[in-house]
Short mmCIF file of C-alpha atoms in Angstrom, two decimals:
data_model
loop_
_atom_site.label_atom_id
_atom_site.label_comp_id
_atom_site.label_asym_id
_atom_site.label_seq_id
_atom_site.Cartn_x
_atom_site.Cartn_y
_atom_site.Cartn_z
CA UNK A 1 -44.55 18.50 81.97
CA UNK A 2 -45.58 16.10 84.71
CA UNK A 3 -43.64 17.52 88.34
CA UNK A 4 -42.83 13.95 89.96
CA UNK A 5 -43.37 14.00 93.57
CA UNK A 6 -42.00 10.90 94.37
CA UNK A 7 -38.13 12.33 92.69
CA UNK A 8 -38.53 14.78 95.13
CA UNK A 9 -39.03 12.69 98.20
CA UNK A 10 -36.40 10.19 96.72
CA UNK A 11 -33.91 12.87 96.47
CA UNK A 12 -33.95 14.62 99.61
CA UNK A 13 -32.58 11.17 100.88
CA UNK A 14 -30.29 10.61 98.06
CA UNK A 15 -28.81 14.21 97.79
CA UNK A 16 -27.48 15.87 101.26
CA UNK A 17 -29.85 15.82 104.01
CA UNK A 18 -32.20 18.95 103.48
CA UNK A 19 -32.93 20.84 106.09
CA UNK A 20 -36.12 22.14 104.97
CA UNK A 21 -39.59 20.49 105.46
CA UNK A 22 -40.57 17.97 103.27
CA UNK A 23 -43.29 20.32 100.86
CA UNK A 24 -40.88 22.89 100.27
CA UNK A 25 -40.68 22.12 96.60
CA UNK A 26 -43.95 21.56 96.34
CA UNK A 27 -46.65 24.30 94.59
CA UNK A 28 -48.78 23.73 97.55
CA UNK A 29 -51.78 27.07 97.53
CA UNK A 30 -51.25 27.99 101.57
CA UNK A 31 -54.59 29.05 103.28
CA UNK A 32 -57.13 28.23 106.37
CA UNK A 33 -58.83 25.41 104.49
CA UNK A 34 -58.82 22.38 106.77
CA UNK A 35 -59.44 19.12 105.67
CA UNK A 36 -63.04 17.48 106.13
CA UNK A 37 -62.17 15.01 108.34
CA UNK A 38 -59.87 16.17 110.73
CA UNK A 39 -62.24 15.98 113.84
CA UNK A 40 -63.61 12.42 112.71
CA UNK A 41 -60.52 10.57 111.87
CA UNK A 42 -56.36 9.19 112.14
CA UNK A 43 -54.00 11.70 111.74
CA UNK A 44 -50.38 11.10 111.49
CA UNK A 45 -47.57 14.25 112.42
CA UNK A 46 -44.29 14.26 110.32
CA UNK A 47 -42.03 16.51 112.65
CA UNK A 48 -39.09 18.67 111.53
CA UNK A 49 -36.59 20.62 113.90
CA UNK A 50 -33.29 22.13 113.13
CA UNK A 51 -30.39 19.42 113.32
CA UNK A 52 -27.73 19.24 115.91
CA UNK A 53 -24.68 20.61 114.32
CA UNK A 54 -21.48 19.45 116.11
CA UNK A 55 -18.46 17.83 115.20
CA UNK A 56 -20.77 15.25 112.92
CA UNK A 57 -24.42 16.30 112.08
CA UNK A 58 -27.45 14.55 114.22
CA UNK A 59 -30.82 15.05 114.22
CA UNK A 60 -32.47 17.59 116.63
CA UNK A 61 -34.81 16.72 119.43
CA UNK A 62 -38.01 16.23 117.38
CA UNK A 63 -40.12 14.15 119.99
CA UNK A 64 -39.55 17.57 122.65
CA UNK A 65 -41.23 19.46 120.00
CA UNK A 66 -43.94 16.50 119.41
CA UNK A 67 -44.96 16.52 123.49
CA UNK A 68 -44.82 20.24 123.16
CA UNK A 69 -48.34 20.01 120.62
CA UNK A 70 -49.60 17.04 121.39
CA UNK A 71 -52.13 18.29 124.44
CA UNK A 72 -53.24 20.97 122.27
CA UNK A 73 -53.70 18.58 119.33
CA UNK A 74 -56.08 16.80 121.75
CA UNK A 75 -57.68 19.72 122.85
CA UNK A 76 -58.26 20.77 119.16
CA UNK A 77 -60.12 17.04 118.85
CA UNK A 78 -57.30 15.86 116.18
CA UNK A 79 -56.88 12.23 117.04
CA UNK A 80 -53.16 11.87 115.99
CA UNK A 81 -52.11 8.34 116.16
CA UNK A 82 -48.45 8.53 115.35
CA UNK A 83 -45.66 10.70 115.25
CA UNK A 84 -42.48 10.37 112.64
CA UNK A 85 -39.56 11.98 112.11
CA UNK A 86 -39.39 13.91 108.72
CA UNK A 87 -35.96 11.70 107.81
CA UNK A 88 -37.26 8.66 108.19
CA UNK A 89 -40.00 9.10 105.74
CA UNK A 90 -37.07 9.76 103.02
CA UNK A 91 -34.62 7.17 103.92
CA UNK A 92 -35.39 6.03 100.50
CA UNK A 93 -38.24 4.91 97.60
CA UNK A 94 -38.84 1.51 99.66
CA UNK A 95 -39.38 3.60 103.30
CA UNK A 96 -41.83 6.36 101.73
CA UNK A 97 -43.78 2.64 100.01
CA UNK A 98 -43.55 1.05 103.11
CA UNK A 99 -44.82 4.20 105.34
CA UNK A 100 -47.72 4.91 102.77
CA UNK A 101 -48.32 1.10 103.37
CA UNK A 102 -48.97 1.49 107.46
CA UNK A 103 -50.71 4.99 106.97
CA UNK A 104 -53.38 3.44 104.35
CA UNK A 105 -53.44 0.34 107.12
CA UNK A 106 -54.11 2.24 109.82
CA UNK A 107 -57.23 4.51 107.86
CA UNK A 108 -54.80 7.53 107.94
CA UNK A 109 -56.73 10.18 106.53
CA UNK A 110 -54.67 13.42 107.25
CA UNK A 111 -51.16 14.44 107.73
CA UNK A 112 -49.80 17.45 109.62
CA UNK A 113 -46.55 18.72 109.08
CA UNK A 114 -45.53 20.10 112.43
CA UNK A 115 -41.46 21.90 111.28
CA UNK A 116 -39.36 24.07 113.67
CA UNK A 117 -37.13 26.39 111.61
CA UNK A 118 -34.32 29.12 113.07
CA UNK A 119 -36.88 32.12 113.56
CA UNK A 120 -40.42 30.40 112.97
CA UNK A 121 -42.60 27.64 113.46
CA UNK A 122 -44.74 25.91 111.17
CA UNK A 123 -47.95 23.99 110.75
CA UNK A 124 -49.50 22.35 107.53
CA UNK A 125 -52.36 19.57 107.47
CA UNK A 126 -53.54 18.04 104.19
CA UNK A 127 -55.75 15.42 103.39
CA UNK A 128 -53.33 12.01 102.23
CA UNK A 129 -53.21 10.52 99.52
CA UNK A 130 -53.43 6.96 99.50
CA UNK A 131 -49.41 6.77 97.98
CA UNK A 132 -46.20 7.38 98.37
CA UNK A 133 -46.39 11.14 97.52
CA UNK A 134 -48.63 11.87 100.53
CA UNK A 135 -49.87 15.27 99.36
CA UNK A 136 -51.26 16.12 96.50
CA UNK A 137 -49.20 18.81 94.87
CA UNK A 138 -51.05 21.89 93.11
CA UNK A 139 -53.67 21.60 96.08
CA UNK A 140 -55.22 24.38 98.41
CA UNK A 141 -54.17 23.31 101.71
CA UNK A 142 -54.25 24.60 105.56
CA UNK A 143 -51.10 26.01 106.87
CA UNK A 144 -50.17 28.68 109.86
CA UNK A 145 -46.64 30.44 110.67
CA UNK A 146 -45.18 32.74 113.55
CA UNK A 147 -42.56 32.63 115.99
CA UNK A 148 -44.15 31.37 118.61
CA UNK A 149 -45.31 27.44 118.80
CA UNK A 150 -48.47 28.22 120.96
CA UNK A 151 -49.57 30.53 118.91
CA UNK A 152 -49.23 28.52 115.88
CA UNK A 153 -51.44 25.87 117.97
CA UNK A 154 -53.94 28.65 118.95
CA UNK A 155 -54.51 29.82 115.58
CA UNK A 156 -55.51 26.52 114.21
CA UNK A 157 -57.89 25.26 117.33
CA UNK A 158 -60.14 28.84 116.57
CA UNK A 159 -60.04 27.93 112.93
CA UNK A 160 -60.74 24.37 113.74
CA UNK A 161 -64.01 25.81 116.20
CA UNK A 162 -65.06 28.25 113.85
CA UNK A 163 -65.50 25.80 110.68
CA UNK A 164 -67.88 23.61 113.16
CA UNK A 165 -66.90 20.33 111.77
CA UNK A 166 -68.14 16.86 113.52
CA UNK A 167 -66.17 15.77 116.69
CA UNK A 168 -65.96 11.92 116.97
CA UNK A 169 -62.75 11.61 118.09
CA UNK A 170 -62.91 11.16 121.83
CA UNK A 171 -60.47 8.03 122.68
CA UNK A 172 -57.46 10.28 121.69
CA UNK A 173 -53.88 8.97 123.13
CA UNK A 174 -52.71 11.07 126.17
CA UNK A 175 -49.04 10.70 124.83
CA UNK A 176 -47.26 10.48 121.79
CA UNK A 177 -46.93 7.48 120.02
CA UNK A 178 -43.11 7.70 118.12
CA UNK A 179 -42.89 5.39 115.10
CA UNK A 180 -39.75 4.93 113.76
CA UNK A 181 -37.39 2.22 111.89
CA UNK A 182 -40.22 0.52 109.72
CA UNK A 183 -38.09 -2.79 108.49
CA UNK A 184 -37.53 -2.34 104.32
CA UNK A 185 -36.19 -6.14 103.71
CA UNK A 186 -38.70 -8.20 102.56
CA UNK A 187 -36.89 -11.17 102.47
CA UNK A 188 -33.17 -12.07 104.29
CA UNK A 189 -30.54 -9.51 105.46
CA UNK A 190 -27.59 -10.93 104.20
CA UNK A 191 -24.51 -9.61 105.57
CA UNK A 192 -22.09 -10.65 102.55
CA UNK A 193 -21.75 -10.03 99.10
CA UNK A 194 -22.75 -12.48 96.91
CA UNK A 195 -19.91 -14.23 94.67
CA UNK A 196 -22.00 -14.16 91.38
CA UNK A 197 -21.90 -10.81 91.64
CA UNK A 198 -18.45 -11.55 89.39
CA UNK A 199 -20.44 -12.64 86.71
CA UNK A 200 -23.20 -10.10 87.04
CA UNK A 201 -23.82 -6.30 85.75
CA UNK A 202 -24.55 -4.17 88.83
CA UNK A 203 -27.50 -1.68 88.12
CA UNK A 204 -26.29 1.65 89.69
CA UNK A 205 -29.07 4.70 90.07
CA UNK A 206 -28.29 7.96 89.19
CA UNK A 207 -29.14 10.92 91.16
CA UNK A 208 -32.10 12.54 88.38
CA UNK A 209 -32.51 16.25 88.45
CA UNK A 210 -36.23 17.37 89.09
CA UNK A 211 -38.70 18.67 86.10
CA UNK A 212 -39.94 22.32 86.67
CA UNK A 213 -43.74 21.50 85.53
CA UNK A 214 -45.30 24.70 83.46
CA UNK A 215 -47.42 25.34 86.16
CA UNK A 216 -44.81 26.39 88.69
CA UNK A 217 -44.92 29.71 90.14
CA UNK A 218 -41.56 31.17 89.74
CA UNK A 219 -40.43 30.46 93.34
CA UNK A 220 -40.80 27.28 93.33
CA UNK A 221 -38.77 26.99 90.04
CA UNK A 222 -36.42 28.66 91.08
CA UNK A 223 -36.06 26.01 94.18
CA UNK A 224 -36.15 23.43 91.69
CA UNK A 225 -33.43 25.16 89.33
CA UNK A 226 -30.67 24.85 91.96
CA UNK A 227 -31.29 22.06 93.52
CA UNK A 228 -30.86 20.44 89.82
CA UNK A 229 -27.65 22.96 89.69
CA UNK A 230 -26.23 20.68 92.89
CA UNK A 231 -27.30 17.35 91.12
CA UNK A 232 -25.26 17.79 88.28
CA UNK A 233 -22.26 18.16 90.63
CA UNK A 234 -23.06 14.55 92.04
CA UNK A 235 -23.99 13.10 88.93
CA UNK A 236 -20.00 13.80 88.36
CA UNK A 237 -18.96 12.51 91.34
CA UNK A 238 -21.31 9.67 91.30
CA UNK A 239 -19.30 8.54 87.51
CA UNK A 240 -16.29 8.88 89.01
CA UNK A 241 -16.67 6.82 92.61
CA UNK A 242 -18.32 3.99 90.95
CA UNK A 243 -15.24 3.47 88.64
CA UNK A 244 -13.57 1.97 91.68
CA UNK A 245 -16.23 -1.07 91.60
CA UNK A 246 -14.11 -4.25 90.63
CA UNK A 247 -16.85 -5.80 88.28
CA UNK A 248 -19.32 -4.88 85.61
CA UNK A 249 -21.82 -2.46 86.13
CA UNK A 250 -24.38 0.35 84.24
CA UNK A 251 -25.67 3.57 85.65
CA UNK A 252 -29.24 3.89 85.31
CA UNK A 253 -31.88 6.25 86.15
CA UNK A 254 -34.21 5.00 88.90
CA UNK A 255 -36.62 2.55 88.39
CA UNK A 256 -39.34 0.61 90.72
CA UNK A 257 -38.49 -3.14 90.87
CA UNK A 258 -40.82 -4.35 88.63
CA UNK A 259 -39.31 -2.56 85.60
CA UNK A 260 -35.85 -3.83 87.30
CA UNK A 261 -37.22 -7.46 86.89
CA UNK A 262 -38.74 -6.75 83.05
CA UNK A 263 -35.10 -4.96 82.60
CA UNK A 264 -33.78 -8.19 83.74
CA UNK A 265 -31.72 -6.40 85.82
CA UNK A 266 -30.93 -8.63 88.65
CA UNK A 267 -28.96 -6.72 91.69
CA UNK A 268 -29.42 -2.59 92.16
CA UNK A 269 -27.13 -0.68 94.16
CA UNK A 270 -29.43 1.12 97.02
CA UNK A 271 -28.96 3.69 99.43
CA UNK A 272 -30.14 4.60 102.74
CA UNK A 273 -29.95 8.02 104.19
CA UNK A 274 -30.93 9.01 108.26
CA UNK A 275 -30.57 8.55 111.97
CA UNK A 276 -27.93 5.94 112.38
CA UNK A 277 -30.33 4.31 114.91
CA UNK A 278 -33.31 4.79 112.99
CA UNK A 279 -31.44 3.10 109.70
CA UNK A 280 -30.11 -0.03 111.57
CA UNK A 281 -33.47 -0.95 112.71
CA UNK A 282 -35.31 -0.51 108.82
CA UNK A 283 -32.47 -3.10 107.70
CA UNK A 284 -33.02 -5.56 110.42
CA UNK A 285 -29.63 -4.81 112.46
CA UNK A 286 -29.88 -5.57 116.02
CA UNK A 287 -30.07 -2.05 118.28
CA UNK A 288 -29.56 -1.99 122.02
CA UNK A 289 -30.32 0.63 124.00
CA UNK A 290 -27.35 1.29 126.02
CA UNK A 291 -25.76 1.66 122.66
CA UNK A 292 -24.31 5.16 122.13
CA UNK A 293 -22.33 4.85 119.04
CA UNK A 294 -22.11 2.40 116.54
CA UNK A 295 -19.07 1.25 114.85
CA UNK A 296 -18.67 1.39 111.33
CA UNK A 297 -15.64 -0.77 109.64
CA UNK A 298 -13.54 1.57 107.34
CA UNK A 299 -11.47 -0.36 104.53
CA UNK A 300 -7.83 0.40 104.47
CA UNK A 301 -6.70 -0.35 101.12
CA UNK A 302 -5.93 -3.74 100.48
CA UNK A 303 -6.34 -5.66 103.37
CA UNK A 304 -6.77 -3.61 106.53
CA UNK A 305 -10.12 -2.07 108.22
CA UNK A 306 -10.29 0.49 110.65
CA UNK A 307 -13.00 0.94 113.28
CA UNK A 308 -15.59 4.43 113.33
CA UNK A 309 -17.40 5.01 116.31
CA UNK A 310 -20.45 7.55 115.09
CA UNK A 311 -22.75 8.68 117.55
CA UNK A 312 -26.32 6.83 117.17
CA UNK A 313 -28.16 10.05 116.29
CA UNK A 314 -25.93 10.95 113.63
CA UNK A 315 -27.12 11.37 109.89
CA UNK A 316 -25.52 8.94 108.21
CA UNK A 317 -25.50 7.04 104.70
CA UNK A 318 -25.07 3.22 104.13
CA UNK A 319 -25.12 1.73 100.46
CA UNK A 320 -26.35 -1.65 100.18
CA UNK A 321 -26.90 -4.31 97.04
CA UNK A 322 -30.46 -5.51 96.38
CA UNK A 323 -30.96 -9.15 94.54
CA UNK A 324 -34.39 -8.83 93.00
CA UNK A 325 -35.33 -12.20 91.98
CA UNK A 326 -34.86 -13.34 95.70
CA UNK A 327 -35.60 -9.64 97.36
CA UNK A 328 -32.61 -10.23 99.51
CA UNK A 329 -30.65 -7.83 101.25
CA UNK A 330 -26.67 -7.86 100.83
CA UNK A 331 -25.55 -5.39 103.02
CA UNK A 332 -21.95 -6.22 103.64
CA UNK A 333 -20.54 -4.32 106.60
CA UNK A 334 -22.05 -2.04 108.80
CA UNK A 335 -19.67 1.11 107.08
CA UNK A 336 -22.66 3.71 107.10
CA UNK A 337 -20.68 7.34 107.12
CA UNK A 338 -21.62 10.73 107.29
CA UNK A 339 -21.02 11.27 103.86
CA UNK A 340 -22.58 9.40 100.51
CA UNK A 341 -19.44 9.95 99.31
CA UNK A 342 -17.41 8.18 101.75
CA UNK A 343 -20.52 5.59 102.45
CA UNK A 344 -20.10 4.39 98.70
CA UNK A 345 -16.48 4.12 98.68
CA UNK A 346 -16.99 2.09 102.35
CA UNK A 347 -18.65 -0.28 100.39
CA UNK A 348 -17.06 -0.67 97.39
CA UNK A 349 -13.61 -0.85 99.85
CA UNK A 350 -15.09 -3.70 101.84
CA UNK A 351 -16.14 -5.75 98.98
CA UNK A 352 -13.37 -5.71 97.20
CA UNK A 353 -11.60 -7.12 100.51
CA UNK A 354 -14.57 -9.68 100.88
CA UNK A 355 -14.05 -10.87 97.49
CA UNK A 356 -10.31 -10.89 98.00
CA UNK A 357 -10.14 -9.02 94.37
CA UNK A 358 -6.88 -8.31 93.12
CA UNK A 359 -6.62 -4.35 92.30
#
């Protein structure tokens, strides 16, 4: 049985926000093997930390942790290029596309995985992979752990000296370069529903529960085994939410655009998952920085809205209808919640009132 990367990136957006790094369900073999190239060319750093957990979830200081490595990454000869945060490389399907895009653009040739966790720090690099997987799963790759950041760092510069490779990277940045908010609308962000949508069968994705490949080792299927435990849960909950859509619609499994097209399936129901800020920017929103919060509009059923002020940090979720013939975005009102729960039911709320539908 194939194990399909890409369901697990997809998911990590789609489910609850994970707070684990990004190969965790991955059967990556962890040892000192560094990639070829790591002292001749671009490498990228996805960066995890431990979220802010207040009143409503945001994402921890990741860039502190990235200025934190970068001097020794430059000492060590790695020329990293840019940094990301490990959300914004799942916001969804079209973001980990679009990122795989600007890494094979900018002759990205290795990623690090640079993830603060409550006791421990670690530090993966792997060659990339030319797509939207990144990493090649199944493959022998170099990775360091302890409690203590700079000794993480040290570990990996005496591995780096001792396997001798060619240093040509010698313009390295002196600071950080912080990538985020890479736009996903490749056409018009539209910020209405579109009436034919009356007339039209709305394609809705189901969350799809991950397939434990043969080759597993037993941890990792285990991992795998209850994370599909908590899909079925929101497969539920997904069937019963949508019910509350006014028009016609069909849950589907997900699918690239393409097969949408040859499906003639003509609008999808999408979701973005991640740093409020972050997600505004990917669909084209204007963002100001004196903004602190932004407001999402709540329906009151039938006719009355309510405003949500949610920090700009905050993880949030905002549902949003793609036309495929014309790539357009509909996205409706900006109701992104902390919750996919209450982010679908936003949007379903506020169309209805758009569309002055009689429920």
């Amino acid at each position: 049985m194939k194990f399909n990367l890409s369901l697990i990136f997809l998911f990590f957006s789609l489910m609850a926000f994970d707070q684990v790094p990004l190969y965790e369900y991955m059967d990556i073999k962890k040892s000192l093997k560094l990639p070829e190239k790591i002292n001749s060319d671009r490498s990228v750093v996805i960066v995890h930390v431990p979220d802010e957990i207040g009143e409503i979830r945001c994402v921890g200081d990741w860039q502190q942790l990235a200025h934190s490595a970068h001097s020794a990454f430059i000492t060590m000869g790695i020329d990293v290029v840019m940094y990301l945060n490990h959300y914004d490389l799942v916001v969804n399907n079209n973001t980990r596309e679009a990122y795989a895009r600007l890494f094979t653009k900018r002759n990205i040739e290795n990623i690090l995985f640079l993830s603060e966790e409550e006791s421990s720090f670690q530090l993966l690099i792997a060659p990339f992979n030319n797509n939207s997987s990144f990493i090649d799963n199944g493959a022998e790759l170099f990775f360091v752990e302890h409690d203590q950041l700079d000794q993480i760092l040290l570990k990996t510069g005496k591995e780096i000296k001792q396997v001798d490779h060619m240093v040509e990277n010698f313009l390295i940045p002196d600071k950080p370069n912080f990538v985020s908010g890479i736009s996903i609308v490749e056409k018009s962000l539209l910020k209405n529903y579109p009436g034919i949508l009356r007339r039209s069968k709305l394609s809705v994705e189901q969350f799809t529960r991950l397939d434990i490949p043969a080759s597993a080792s037993e941890d990792t299927a285990t991992k795998i085994a209850a994370y599909n435990k908590k899909i079925e849960s929101k497969r539920l909950l997904l069937d019963s939410l949508i019910k509350a859509y006014p028009y016609e619609y069909e849950i589907i499994e997900p699918t690239s655009d393409e097969d949408l097209l040859r499906q003639r399936r003509q609008f999808v129901l999408r979701s973005v998952s991640g740093q409020a800020k972050t997600l505004r920017k990917m669909l084209d929103y204007n963002v100001s920085p004196d903004e602190t919060d932004f407001v999402s509009i709540i329906p009151i059923m039938p006719d009355q809205t309510r405003v949500k002020p949610i920090p700009k940090d905050a993880l949030v979720h905002k549902f949003y209808i793609k036309q495929n013939i014309s790539k357009n975005i509909h996205v409706g009102e900006w109701d992104a919640d902390t919750s996919w729960e209450e982010a679908l039911r936003n949007m379903i709320g506020n169309l209805i009132q758009e569309h002055n539908v009689d429920r």
